Short mmCIF file of C-alpha atoms and ligand atoms in Angstrom, two decimals:
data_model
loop_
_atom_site.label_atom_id
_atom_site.label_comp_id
_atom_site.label_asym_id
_atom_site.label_seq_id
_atom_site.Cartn_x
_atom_site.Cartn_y
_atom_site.Cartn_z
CA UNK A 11 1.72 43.35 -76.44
CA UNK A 12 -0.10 42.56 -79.42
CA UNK A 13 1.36 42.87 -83.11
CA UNK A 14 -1.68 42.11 -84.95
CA UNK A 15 -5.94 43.13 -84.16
CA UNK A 16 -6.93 39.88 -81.79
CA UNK A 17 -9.64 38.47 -82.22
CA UNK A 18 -9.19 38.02 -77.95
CA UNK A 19 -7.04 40.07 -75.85
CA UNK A 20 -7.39 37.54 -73.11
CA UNK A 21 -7.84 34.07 -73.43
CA UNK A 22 -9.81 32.83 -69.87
CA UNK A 23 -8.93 29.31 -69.53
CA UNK A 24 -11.15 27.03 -66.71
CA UNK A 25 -10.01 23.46 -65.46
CA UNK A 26 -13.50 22.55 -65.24
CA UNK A 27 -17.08 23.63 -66.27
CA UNK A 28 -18.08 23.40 -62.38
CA UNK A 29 -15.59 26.67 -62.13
CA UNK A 30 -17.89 28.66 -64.80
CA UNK A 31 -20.11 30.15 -61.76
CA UNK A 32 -16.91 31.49 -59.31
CA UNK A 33 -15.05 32.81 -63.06
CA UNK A 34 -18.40 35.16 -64.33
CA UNK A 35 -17.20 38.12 -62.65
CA UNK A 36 -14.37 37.50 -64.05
CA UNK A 37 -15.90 37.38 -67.81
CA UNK A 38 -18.53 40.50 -67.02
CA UNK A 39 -15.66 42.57 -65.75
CA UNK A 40 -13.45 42.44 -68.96
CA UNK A 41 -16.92 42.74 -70.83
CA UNK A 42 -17.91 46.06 -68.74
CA UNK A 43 -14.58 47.34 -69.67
CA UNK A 44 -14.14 46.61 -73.15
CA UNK A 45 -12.14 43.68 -73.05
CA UNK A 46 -12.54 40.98 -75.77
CA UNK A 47 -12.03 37.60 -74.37
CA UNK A 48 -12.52 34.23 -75.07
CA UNK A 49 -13.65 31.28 -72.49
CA UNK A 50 -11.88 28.01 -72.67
CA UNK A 51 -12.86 24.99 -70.64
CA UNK A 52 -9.16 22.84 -70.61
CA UNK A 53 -7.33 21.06 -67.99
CA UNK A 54 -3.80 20.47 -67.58
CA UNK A 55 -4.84 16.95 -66.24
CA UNK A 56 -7.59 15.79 -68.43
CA UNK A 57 -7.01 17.36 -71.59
CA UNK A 58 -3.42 18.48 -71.83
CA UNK A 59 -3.37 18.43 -75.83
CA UNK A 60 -6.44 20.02 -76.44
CA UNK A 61 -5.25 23.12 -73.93
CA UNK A 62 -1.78 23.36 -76.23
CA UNK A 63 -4.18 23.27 -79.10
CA UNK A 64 -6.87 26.25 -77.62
CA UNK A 65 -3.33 28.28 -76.84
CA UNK A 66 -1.49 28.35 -80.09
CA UNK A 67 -5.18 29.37 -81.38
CA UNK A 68 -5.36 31.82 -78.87
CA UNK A 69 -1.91 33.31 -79.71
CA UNK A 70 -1.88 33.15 -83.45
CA UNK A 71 -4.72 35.70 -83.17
CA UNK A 72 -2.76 37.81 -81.17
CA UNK A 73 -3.93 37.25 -77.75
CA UNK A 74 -2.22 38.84 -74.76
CA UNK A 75 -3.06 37.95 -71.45
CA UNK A 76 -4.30 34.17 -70.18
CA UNK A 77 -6.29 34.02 -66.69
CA UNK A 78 -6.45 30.28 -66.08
CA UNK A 79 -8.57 29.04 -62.75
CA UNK A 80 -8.51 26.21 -61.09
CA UNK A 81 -9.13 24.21 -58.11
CA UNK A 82 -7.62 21.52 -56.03
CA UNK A 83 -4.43 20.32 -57.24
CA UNK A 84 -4.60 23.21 -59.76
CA UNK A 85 -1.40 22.57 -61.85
CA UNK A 86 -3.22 24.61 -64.87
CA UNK A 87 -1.92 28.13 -64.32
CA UNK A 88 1.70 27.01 -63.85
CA UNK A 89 1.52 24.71 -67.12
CA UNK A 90 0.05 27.01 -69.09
CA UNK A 91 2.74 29.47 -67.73
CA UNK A 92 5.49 26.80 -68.65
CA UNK A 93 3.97 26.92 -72.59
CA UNK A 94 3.65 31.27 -72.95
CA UNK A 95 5.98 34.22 -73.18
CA UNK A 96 2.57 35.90 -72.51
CA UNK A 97 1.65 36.99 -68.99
CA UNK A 98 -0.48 34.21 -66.95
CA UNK A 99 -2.80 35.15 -63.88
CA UNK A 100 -3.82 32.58 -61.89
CA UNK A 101 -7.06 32.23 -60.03
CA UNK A 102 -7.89 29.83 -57.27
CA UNK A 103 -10.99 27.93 -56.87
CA UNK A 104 -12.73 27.29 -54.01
CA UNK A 105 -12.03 23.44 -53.28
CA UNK A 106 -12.62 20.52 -49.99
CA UNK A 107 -9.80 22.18 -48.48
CA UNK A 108 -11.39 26.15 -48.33
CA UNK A 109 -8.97 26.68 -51.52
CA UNK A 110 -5.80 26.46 -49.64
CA UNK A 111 -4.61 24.00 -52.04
CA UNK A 112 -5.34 25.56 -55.08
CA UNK A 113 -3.50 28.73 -54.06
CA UNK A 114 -0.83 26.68 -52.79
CA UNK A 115 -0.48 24.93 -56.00
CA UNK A 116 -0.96 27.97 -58.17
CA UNK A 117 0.97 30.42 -55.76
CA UNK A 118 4.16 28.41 -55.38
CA UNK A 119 5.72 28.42 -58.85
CA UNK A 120 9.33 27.57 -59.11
CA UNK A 121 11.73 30.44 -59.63
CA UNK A 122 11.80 30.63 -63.48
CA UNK A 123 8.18 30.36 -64.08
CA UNK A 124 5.67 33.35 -62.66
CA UNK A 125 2.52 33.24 -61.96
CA UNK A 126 0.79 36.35 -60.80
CA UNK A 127 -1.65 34.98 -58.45
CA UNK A 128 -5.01 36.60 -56.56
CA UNK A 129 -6.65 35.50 -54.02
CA UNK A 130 -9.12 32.58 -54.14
CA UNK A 131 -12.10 33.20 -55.86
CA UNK A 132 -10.87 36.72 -56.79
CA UNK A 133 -12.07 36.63 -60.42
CA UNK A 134 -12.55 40.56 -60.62
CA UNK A 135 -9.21 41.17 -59.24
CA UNK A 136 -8.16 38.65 -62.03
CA UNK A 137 -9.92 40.78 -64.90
CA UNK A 138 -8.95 43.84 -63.36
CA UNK A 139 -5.07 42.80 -63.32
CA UNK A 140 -5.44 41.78 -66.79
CA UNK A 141 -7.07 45.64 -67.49
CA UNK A 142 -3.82 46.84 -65.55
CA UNK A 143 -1.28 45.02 -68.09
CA UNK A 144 -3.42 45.88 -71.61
CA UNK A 145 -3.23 49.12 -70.44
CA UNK A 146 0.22 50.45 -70.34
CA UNK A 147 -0.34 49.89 -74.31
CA UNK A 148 -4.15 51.37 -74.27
CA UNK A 149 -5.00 54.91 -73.33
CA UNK A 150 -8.77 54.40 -73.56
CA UNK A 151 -8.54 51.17 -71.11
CA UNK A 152 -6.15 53.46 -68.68
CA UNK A 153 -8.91 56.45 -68.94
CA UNK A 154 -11.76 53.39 -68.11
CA UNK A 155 -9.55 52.04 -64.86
CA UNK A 156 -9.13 55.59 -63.55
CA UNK A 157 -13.18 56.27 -63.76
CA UNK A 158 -13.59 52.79 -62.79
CA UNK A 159 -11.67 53.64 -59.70
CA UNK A 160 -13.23 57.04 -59.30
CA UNK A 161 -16.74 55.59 -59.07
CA UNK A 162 -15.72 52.65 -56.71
CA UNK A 163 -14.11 55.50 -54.07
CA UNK A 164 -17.22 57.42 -54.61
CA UNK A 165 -19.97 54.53 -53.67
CA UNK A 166 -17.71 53.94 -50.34
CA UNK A 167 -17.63 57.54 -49.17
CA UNK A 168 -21.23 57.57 -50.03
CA UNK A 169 -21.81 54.42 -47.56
CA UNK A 170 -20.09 56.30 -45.11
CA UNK A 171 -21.99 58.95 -44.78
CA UNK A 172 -25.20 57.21 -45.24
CA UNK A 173 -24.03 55.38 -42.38
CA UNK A 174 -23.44 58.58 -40.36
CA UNK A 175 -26.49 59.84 -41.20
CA UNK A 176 -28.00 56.97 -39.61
CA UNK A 177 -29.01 55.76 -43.17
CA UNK A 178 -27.72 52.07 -43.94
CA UNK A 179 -27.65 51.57 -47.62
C1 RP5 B 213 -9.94 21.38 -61.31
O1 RP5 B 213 -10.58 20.49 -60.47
C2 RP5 B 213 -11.00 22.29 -61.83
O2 RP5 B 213 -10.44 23.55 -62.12
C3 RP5 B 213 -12.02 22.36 -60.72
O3 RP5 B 213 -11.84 23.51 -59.91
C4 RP5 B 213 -11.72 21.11 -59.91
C5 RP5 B 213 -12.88 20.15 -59.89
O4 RP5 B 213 -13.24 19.82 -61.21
P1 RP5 B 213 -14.53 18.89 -61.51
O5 RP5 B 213 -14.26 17.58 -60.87
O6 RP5 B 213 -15.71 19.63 -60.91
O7 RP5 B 213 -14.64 18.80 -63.01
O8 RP5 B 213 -9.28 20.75 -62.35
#
């Protein structure tokens, strides 16, 4: 956990720009629940330096959590994994082969070096996993999961019995 006010709790790191559309949830999630983040466009192929470089910035500002997506042969998560203490989720992008490879690739870490990994294209789930870890530190962020939860149950049961009524929506 953090020792020092961050400037960004969680640092989201993206292989690619073309991965910015499948990731927004991902962003307007922490947003909706109070999360400052930073974005960081880096890949582990293309610009390995420059991704140390955005990381030690990251974490000398106290930063916490990393989500890093990626598609394909998505080695990002792992390496970023491979350079942090800090807790690294992984994302999977959609890719040519339905994502399979990318959560492959990100999924199958050797023993040593975890990744926690969601599903492909699961860029809530990422934000909301991130929430999850913050908040065993954060009382506020535990009371926003909770209603978050609350409200999410709520709009289901509602559907249901909308849908009973012979209502749909
Ligand atoms: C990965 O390769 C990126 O994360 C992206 O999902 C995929 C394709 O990247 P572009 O060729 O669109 O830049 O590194």
């Amino acid at each position: 956990m953090p020792t020092k006010k961050a400037m960004a709790l969680a640092a989201v790191i993206m292989g690619s720009d073309s991965d910015l559309p499948a990731m927004t949830p991902c962003m307007e999630t922490l947003d909706s629940l109070g999360i400052s983040r930073t974005v960081i466009i880096a890949s582990a192929h293309r610009t390995p330096e420059y991704l140390r470089s955005e990381m030690e910035a990251f974490e000398q500002c106290g930063g916490a959590v990393y989500i890093a997506a990626a598609g394909g042969a998505a080695h990002l998560p792992g390496v970023v994994a491979s350079h942090t203490l800090l807790p690294v989720i992984g994302v999977p992008m959609q890719s040519g082969l339905m994502g399979l490879d990318s959560l492959l690739s990100i999924a199958q870490m050797p023993a040593g070096i975890p990744v926690a990994t969601v599903g492909v294209g699961s860029a809530k789930n990422a934000a909301l996993l991130t929430a999850h870890i913050l908040a065993l530190s954060d009382a506020d962020l535990r009371k926003k999961l909770a209603s978050f939860r609350k409200k999410q149950a709520d709009a289901v049961i509602e559907k249901s019995k909308k849908l009973r009524q012979g209502k749909r929506s």
